[in-house]
mmCIF file of C-alpha atoms in Angstrom:
data_model
loop_
_atom_site.group_PDB
_atom_site.id
_atom_site.type_symbol
_atom_site.label_atom_id
_atom_site.label_comp_id
_atom_site.label_asym_id
_atom_site.label_seq_id
_atom_site.Cartn_x
_atom_site.Cartn_y
_atom_site.Cartn_z
ATOM 1 C CA MET A 1 -38.540 64.680 9.676
ATOM 2 C CA ILE A 2 -39.257 67.401 6.720
ATOM 3 C CA GLU A 3 -43.208 68.632 6.625
ATOM 4 C CA VAL A 4 -44.322 71.300 3.981
ATOM 5 C CA ARG A 5 -47.325 72.613 3.769
ATOM 6 C CA ASP A 6 -49.245 74.409 1.180
ATOM 7 C CA LEU A 7 -45.521 76.198 0.235
ATOM 8 C CA ARG A 8 -46.166 78.938 -1.877
ATOM 9 C CA LYS A 9 -43.314 81.866 -3.632
ATOM 10 C CA GLN A 10 -44.670 84.821 -5.947
ATOM 11 C CA TYR A 11 -42.831 87.400 -7.543
ATOM 12 C CA GLY A 12 -44.884 89.865 -8.415
ATOM 13 C CA GLU A 13 -47.216 88.530 -10.551
ATOM 14 C CA PHE A 14 -45.203 85.473 -11.623
ATOM 15 C CA VAL A 15 -45.806 82.136 -9.181
ATOM 16 C CA ALA A 16 -42.307 80.133 -8.792
ATOM 17 C CA VAL A 17 -44.285 77.629 -6.538
ATOM 18 C CA SER A 18 -47.684 77.781 -5.866
ATOM 19 C CA GLY A 19 -49.280 75.894 -2.996
ATOM 20 C CA SER A 20 -46.510 72.478 -2.461
ATOM 21 C CA THR A 21 -47.345 69.927 0.305
ATOM 22 C CA PHE A 22 -45.058 66.793 1.233
ATOM 23 C CA THR A 23 -43.365 65.102 4.076
ATOM 24 C CA VAL A 24 -40.036 63.348 4.190
ATOM 25 C CA ASP A 25 -39.495 60.566 6.736
ATOM 26 C CA ARG A 26 -36.577 60.649 8.980
ATOM 27 C CA GLY A 27 -33.789 58.020 6.530
ATOM 28 C CA GLU A 28 -35.507 58.518 3.375
ATOM 29 C CA VAL A 29 -34.121 59.776 0.329
ATOM 30 C CA PHE A 30 -36.725 61.972 -1.693
ATOM 31 C CA GLY A 31 -36.149 62.968 -5.033
ATOM 32 C CA ILE A 32 -38.000 66.015 -6.924
ATOM 33 C CA ILE A 33 -38.196 65.981 -10.559
ATOM 34 C CA GLY A 34 -39.290 68.476 -13.224
ATOM 35 C CA PRO A 35 -38.411 70.401 -15.985
ATOM 36 C CA ASN A 36 -36.341 73.578 -16.364
ATOM 37 C CA GLY A 37 -38.654 76.426 -14.053
ATOM 38 C CA ALA A 38 -40.724 73.588 -12.750
ATOM 39 C CA GLY A 39 -39.975 75.194 -8.877
ATOM 40 C CA LYS A 40 -37.287 72.715 -7.914
ATOM 41 C CA THR A 41 -34.463 75.322 -6.594
ATOM 42 C CA THR A 42 -37.265 77.227 -5.300
ATOM 43 C CA THR A 43 -38.677 74.812 -3.049
ATOM 44 C CA LEU A 44 -35.253 73.579 -2.027
ATOM 45 C CA LYS A 45 -34.287 77.034 -1.088
ATOM 46 C CA MET A 46 -37.256 77.832 0.756
ATOM 47 C CA LEU A 47 -36.865 74.285 2.651
ATOM 48 C CA ALA A 48 -32.949 75.316 3.346
ATOM 49 C CA GLY A 49 -34.263 78.599 4.721
ATOM 50 C CA LEU A 50 -32.325 80.827 1.946
ATOM 51 C CA LEU A 51 -35.795 82.169 0.788
ATOM 52 C CA GLU A 52 -38.621 83.432 2.550
ATOM 53 C CA PRO A 53 -42.016 81.716 1.151
ATOM 54 C CA THR A 54 -44.726 84.075 0.608
ATOM 55 C CA ALA A 55 -47.248 81.309 2.278
ATOM 56 C CA GLY A 56 -47.293 78.366 3.674
ATOM 57 C CA GLU A 57 -44.416 77.048 6.046
ATOM 58 C CA ALA A 58 -41.645 74.077 5.960
ATOM 59 C CA THR A 59 -40.133 72.737 9.241
ATOM 60 C CA VAL A 60 -37.025 70.091 9.404
ATOM 61 C CA ALA A 61 -36.597 67.946 12.551
ATOM 62 C CA GLY A 62 -39.653 70.287 14.164
ATOM 63 C CA TYR A 63 -38.012 73.774 13.733
ATOM 64 C CA GLU A 64 -39.071 75.959 11.257
ATOM 65 C CA ALA A 65 -37.076 76.884 7.984
ATOM 66 C CA GLY A 66 -34.831 79.167 8.336
ATOM 67 C CA ASP A 67 -34.202 78.996 12.288
ATOM 68 C CA PRO A 68 -30.792 78.746 13.394
ATOM 69 C CA GLU A 69 -31.237 75.847 15.026
ATOM 70 C CA MET A 70 -32.909 73.853 11.910
ATOM 71 C CA ARG A 71 -29.637 75.776 9.939
ATOM 72 C CA ARG A 72 -27.171 72.911 12.552
ATOM 73 C CA GLN A 73 -29.004 70.385 11.255
ATOM 74 C CA LEU A 74 -28.954 70.518 7.903
ATOM 75 C CA GLY A 75 -26.593 70.700 5.082
ATOM 76 C CA PHE A 76 -27.250 72.444 1.710
ATOM 77 C CA LEU A 77 -25.816 72.027 -1.297
ATOM 78 C CA PRO A 78 -26.921 74.427 -4.043
ATOM 79 C CA GLU A 79 -26.867 73.871 -8.137
ATOM 80 C CA GLU A 80 -23.954 76.426 -8.270
ATOM 81 C CA SER A 81 -21.796 76.235 -5.214
ATOM 82 C CA PRO A 82 -18.715 79.126 -5.513
ATOM 83 C CA LEU A 83 -15.859 78.370 -3.624
ATOM 84 C CA TYR A 84 -13.190 80.626 -2.273
ATOM 85 C CA GLU A 85 -10.662 79.571 -4.915
ATOM 86 C CA GLU A 86 -7.282 80.854 -3.008
ATOM 87 C CA MET A 87 -8.044 78.119 0.110
ATOM 88 C CA THR A 88 -7.340 74.619 -0.167
ATOM 89 C CA PRO A 89 -9.935 72.050 0.353
ATOM 90 C CA VAL A 90 -8.461 71.419 3.848
ATOM 91 C CA SER A 91 -8.306 75.284 4.551
ATOM 92 C CA TYR A 92 -12.019 75.664 3.512
ATOM 93 C CA LEU A 93 -13.850 72.912 5.237
ATOM 94 C CA ARG A 94 -11.879 74.069 8.524
ATOM 95 C CA PHE A 95 -13.512 77.452 8.250
ATOM 96 C CA PHE A 96 -16.838 76.324 7.977
ATOM 97 C CA ALA A 97 -16.151 73.706 10.615
ATOM 98 C CA ASP A 98 -15.305 76.651 13.213
ATOM 99 C CA LEU A 99 -18.529 78.393 11.726
ATOM 100 C CA TYR A 100 -19.917 75.442 13.055
ATOM 101 C CA ASP A 101 -18.027 75.695 16.388
ATOM 102 C CA VAL A 102 -17.053 72.257 15.380
ATOM 103 C CA PRO A 103 -13.653 71.147 17.140
ATOM 104 C CA ARG A 104 -10.594 71.204 15.494
ATOM 105 C CA GLU A 105 -9.906 67.288 15.971
ATOM 106 C CA VAL A 106 -13.106 65.980 15.243
ATOM 107 C CA ALA A 107 -13.519 68.766 11.689
ATOM 108 C CA ASP A 108 -10.345 67.169 10.686
ATOM 109 C CA ASP A 109 -11.521 63.739 11.153
ATOM 110 C CA ARG A 110 -14.494 64.757 9.849
ATOM 111 C CA LEU A 111 -13.296 66.380 6.773
ATOM 112 C CA HIS A 112 -10.633 63.549 5.680
ATOM 113 C CA GLY A 113 -12.734 61.024 6.041
ATOM 114 C CA THR A 114 -15.180 62.567 3.873
ATOM 115 C CA LEU A 115 -12.710 63.420 1.451
ATOM 116 C CA ASP A 116 -11.411 59.634 1.457
ATOM 117 C CA ARG A 117 -14.853 58.326 0.683
ATOM 118 C CA LEU A 118 -14.826 60.963 -2.256
ATOM 119 C CA ASP A 119 -11.719 59.622 -3.664
ATOM 120 C CA LEU A 120 -10.236 63.472 -3.427
ATOM 121 C CA ASP A 121 -6.490 63.845 -3.476
ATOM 122 C CA HIS A 122 -4.380 66.859 -3.909
ATOM 123 C CA ARG A 123 -5.913 68.268 -0.672
ATOM 124 C CA ASP A 124 -3.560 71.178 -0.297
ATOM 125 C CA ARG A 125 -4.118 72.624 -3.904
ATOM 126 C CA PRO A 126 -6.030 75.954 -4.347
ATOM 127 C CA LEU A 127 -9.484 75.091 -4.989
ATOM 128 C CA GLY A 128 -9.232 77.689 -8.234
ATOM 129 C CA ASP A 129 -6.691 74.972 -9.596
ATOM 130 C CA MET A 130 -9.273 71.970 -9.244
ATOM 131 C CA SER A 131 -11.753 70.752 -11.949
ATOM 132 C CA LYS A 132 -15.044 71.336 -11.527
ATOM 133 C CA GLY A 133 -16.074 67.763 -10.287
ATOM 134 C CA MET A 134 -13.243 68.203 -7.449
ATOM 135 C CA LYS A 135 -14.936 71.508 -6.473
ATOM 136 C CA ARG A 136 -18.356 69.617 -6.555
ATOM 137 C CA LYS A 137 -16.986 67.115 -4.190
ATOM 138 C CA VAL A 138 -15.105 69.682 -1.845
ATOM 139 C CA ALA A 139 -19.099 71.271 -1.918
ATOM 140 C CA ILE A 140 -20.539 68.214 -0.542
ATOM 141 C CA ALA A 141 -17.849 67.714 2.335
ATOM 142 C CA ARG A 142 -18.818 70.986 3.354
ATOM 143 C CA SER A 143 -22.561 70.115 3.476
ATOM 144 C CA LEU A 144 -21.656 67.500 5.949
ATOM 145 C CA ILE A 145 -19.046 69.246 7.855
ATOM 146 C CA ASN A 146 -21.354 69.319 10.868
ATOM 147 C CA ASP A 147 -22.812 66.135 10.861
ATOM 148 C CA PRO A 148 -26.422 67.233 9.957
ATOM 149 C CA ASP A 149 -29.388 65.061 10.054
ATOM 150 C CA VAL A 150 -30.920 66.458 6.730
ATOM 151 C CA LEU A 151 -29.207 67.044 3.167
ATOM 152 C CA VAL A 152 -30.610 69.026 0.625
ATOM 153 C CA TYR A 153 -29.115 69.088 -2.486
ATOM 154 C CA ASP A 154 -29.631 70.495 -5.713
ATOM 155 C CA GLU A 155 -28.800 68.865 -9.011
ATOM 156 C CA PRO A 156 -25.987 67.135 -7.365
ATOM 157 C CA GLY A 157 -24.357 66.055 -10.555
ATOM 158 C CA SER A 158 -25.226 68.852 -12.562
ATOM 159 C CA GLY A 159 -22.260 69.460 -15.083
ATOM 160 C CA LEU A 160 -19.847 66.896 -14.510
ATOM 161 C CA ASP A 161 -18.760 64.031 -16.578
ATOM 162 C CA PRO A 162 -20.756 61.009 -15.946
ATOM 163 C CA LEU A 163 -18.258 58.955 -14.154
ATOM 164 C CA THR A 164 -18.039 61.675 -11.228
ATOM 165 C CA THR A 165 -21.768 62.145 -11.325
ATOM 166 C CA ASN A 166 -22.295 58.341 -11.000
ATOM 167 C CA TYR A 167 -19.690 58.492 -8.242
ATOM 168 C CA ILE A 168 -21.597 61.242 -6.438
ATOM 169 C CA ILE A 169 -25.325 59.587 -6.859
ATOM 170 C CA GLU A 170 -23.979 56.486 -5.410
ATOM 171 C CA PHE A 171 -22.830 58.526 -2.216
ATOM 172 C CA THR A 172 -25.530 60.137 -1.967
ATOM 173 C CA ARG A 173 -27.282 56.806 -1.912
ATOM 174 C CA GLU A 174 -24.926 55.710 0.776
ATOM 175 C CA LEU A 175 -26.168 58.397 2.948
ATOM 176 C CA GLY A 176 -29.539 57.601 2.853
ATOM 177 C CA GLU A 177 -28.302 53.977 4.143
ATOM 178 C CA GLU A 178 -26.395 55.139 7.237
ATOM 179 C CA GLY A 179 -29.818 57.134 8.131
ATOM 180 C CA LYS A 180 -29.266 60.852 6.493
ATOM 181 C CA THR A 181 -32.613 62.213 5.354
ATOM 182 C CA VAL A 182 -31.983 63.182 1.565
ATOM 183 C CA VAL A 183 -33.756 65.301 -0.226
ATOM 184 C CA PHE A 184 -32.588 66.150 -3.786
ATOM 185 C CA SER A 185 -33.196 67.756 -7.522
ATOM 186 C CA ALA A 186 -32.234 66.148 -10.541
ATOM 187 C CA HIS A 187 -32.826 65.966 -14.296
ATOM 188 C CA ASN A 188 -31.511 62.835 -14.905
ATOM 189 C CA LEU A 189 -34.344 60.307 -14.113
ATOM 190 C CA PHE A 190 -32.386 57.525 -14.151
ATOM 191 C CA HIS A 191 -30.391 58.185 -10.937
ATOM 192 C CA VAL A 192 -33.753 59.430 -9.209
ATOM 193 C CA GLU A 193 -35.334 55.959 -9.871
ATOM 194 C CA SER A 194 -32.016 54.430 -9.013
ATOM 195 C CA ILE A 195 -31.764 55.830 -5.318
ATOM 196 C CA CYS A 196 -35.027 57.520 -4.342
ATOM 197 C CA ASP A 197 -37.811 55.985 -1.805
ATOM 198 C CA ARG A 198 -40.152 58.141 -3.423
ATOM 199 C CA VAL A 199 -40.353 61.169 -5.759
ATOM 200 C CA ALA A 200 -42.180 64.455 -6.093
ATOM 201 C CA VAL A 201 -43.181 65.547 -9.809
ATOM 202 C CA MET A 202 -43.294 69.066 -10.315
ATOM 203 C CA ASN A 203 -44.690 71.199 -13.134
ATOM 204 C CA GLY A 204 -45.245 74.790 -13.597
ATOM 205 C CA GLY A 205 -44.592 75.189 -9.871
ATOM 206 C CA ASP A 206 -46.966 72.678 -8.959
ATOM 207 C CA ILE A 207 -46.647 68.920 -7.497
ATOM 208 C CA VAL A 208 -48.605 67.081 -10.379
ATOM 209 C CA ALA A 209 -48.084 63.679 -8.839
ATOM 210 C CA LYS A 210 -45.864 62.109 -5.606
ATOM 211 C CA GLY A 211 -45.656 58.724 -4.015
ATOM 212 C CA ASP A 212 -43.332 55.793 -4.307
ATOM 213 C CA LEU A 213 -41.932 54.757 -7.993
ATOM 214 C CA ASP A 214 -44.123 51.943 -8.209
ATOM 215 C CA ARG A 215 -47.265 53.628 -7.654
ATOM 216 C CA LEU A 216 -46.440 56.466 -9.845
ATOM 217 C CA GLN A 217 -45.831 53.506 -12.454
ATOM 218 C CA ALA A 218 -49.367 51.949 -11.647
ATOM 219 C CA GLU A 219 -51.147 55.633 -11.487
ATOM 220 C CA HIS A 220 -49.368 57.374 -14.653
ATOM 221 C CA GLY A 221 -47.469 54.545 -16.396
ATOM 222 C CA HIS A 222 -48.306 51.811 -18.505
ATOM 223 C CA THR A 223 -47.795 48.181 -19.378
ATOM 224 C CA GLU A 224 -46.493 46.692 -22.388
ATOM 225 C CA TYR A 225 -46.636 42.745 -23.459
ATOM 226 C CA HIS A 226 -44.551 41.547 -25.743
ATOM 227 C CA VAL A 227 -46.018 38.221 -27.209
ATOM 228 C CA TYR A 228 -43.619 36.228 -29.078
ATOM 229 C CA THR A 229 -45.283 33.407 -31.548
ATOM 230 C CA THR A 230 -44.889 30.448 -33.934
ATOM 231 C CA VAL A 231 -46.717 32.009 -36.730
ATOM 232 C CA GLU A 232 -47.673 35.560 -38.293
ATOM 233 C CA VAL A 233 -50.377 37.244 -36.743
ATOM 234 C CA ASP A 234 -52.077 40.760 -37.283
ATOM 235 C CA ARG A 235 -49.704 43.579 -36.063
ATOM 236 C CA SER A 236 -46.680 41.310 -35.855
ATOM 237 C CA VAL A 237 -43.044 41.598 -36.999
ATOM 238 C CA ARG A 238 -40.691 38.824 -37.539
ATOM 239 C CA GLU A 239 -37.915 38.737 -35.140
ATOM 240 C CA ASN A 240 -34.955 35.922 -34.906
ATOM 241 C CA GLY A 241 -37.088 33.033 -36.355
ATOM 242 C CA ARG A 242 -40.219 34.058 -34.550
ATOM 243 C CA TYR A 243 -43.107 36.581 -34.718
ATOM 244 C CA ARG A 244 -43.767 39.423 -31.811
ATOM 245 C CA ARG A 245 -46.611 41.202 -31.328
ATOM 246 C CA VAL A 246 -46.883 44.093 -28.796
ATOM 247 C CA VAL A 247 -49.951 45.073 -26.819
ATOM 248 C CA ASP A 248 -51.239 46.762 -23.668
ATOM 249 C CA THR A 249 -53.981 44.446 -22.039
ATOM 250 C CA MET A 250 -54.201 40.810 -20.970
ATOM 251 C CA GLU A 251 -57.384 40.753 -23.356
ATOM 252 C CA ALA A 252 -55.245 41.608 -26.293
ATOM 253 C CA VAL A 253 -52.598 39.021 -25.193
ATOM 254 C CA GLU A 254 -55.563 36.416 -25.162
ATOM 255 C CA ARG A 255 -56.831 37.370 -28.615
ATOM 256 C CA THR A 256 -53.156 37.048 -29.571
ATOM 257 C CA ARG A 257 -52.967 33.477 -28.486
ATOM 258 C CA GLU A 258 -56.683 32.612 -30.487
ATOM 259 C CA ALA A 259 -54.953 34.008 -33.306
ATOM 260 C CA ALA A 260 -51.674 32.471 -33.572
ATOM 261 C CA GLU A 261 -53.810 29.101 -32.810
ATOM 262 C CA ALA A 262 -56.286 29.697 -35.279
ATOM 263 C CA ALA A 263 -53.318 30.057 -37.689
ATOM 264 C CA GLY A 264 -51.931 26.811 -36.465
ATOM 265 C CA GLY A 265 -49.138 28.113 -34.431
ATOM 266 C CA SER A 266 -48.921 28.773 -30.747
ATOM 267 C CA VAL A 267 -47.503 31.500 -27.997
ATOM 268 C CA VAL A 268 -44.010 30.647 -27.027
ATOM 269 C CA ASP A 269 -43.130 33.752 -24.905
ATOM 270 C CA ILE A 270 -44.693 36.533 -23.423
ATOM 271 C CA ARG A 271 -42.418 39.270 -21.709
ATOM 272 C CA THR A 272 -43.447 42.267 -19.637
ATOM 273 C CA GLU A 273 -41.995 45.851 -19.749
ATOM 274 C CA GLU A 274 -43.254 48.322 -17.565
ATOM 275 C CA SER A 275 -42.856 52.653 -17.943
ATOM 276 C CA ASN A 276 -39.885 53.957 -16.028
ATOM 277 C CA LEU A 277 -39.487 57.055 -14.614
ATOM 278 C CA GLU A 278 -38.935 58.932 -17.782
ATOM 279 C CA GLU A 279 -42.071 57.544 -19.320
ATOM 280 C CA VAL A 280 -44.000 58.307 -16.232
ATOM 281 C CA PHE A 281 -42.831 62.022 -16.013
ATOM 282 C CA LEU A 282 -42.974 62.354 -19.966
ATOM 283 C CA ASN A 283 -46.913 61.503 -19.410
ATOM 284 C CA LEU A 284 -47.467 64.019 -16.401
ATOM 285 C CA ALA A 285 -45.880 67.022 -18.179
ATOM 286 C CA GLU A 286 -48.149 66.426 -21.332
ATOM 287 C CA ARG A 287 -51.288 65.970 -19.395
ATOM 288 C CA GLU A 288 -50.348 69.409 -17.531
ATOM 289 C CA GLU A 289 -49.867 71.083 -21.033
#
């Protein structure tokens, strides 16, 4: 559905994105994460056809980024979404439906259905009188007014309260389940971890890692073993009437068992903790510095 090959964007001597390559399958939710200035927004704008790449190419459903037909199949949500504040949500969405030649009856069914799902009331109130969260929901509805196959969302929950952010992230997950292809960036790694099929990690304009979460954890994360014993062993701490020692290899687990038995005790529990996406991301960022 989406193919990005050697995509590069350079402003004079400054390289914002240096040769990104990735693919996104139909119906996949693909996340792009990275620190501020990593190149996420620039990548998404090139993918949406809003920025011309210095080199490389991006295609969506077989069309080059920026092709008019590609634009009809793509919905874009920028991080900041200025709206026509004198308009109401209904008049605003009808305006964009007209730009896409969506028949009025179809447009009204679609916009009201989407606003219902987003739990947006006060549809005849001017946008200028609405909260940032309400405006964000209208911007999301705008990205769906042409019923696109592909959605490109830049920080969909940015600057919103936690409740609204979670609502929007859950809605994005539902869009993927309905067959939409979604590419989005986010700084909240919990949200990425909860809804993405695969992710790309960007830093300094480069994609430093990509793949499904299990693969990234295996390649760039680590596993901790929390070994609980009935007696004190080296580097253990007392906890609820027993002792806990944290190690990172199965060999160390076995040595802990042997030490406990030598002291007249035993191992009573072993718990495994895997790195989460935030820890993987921090490990990758540290390696690139």
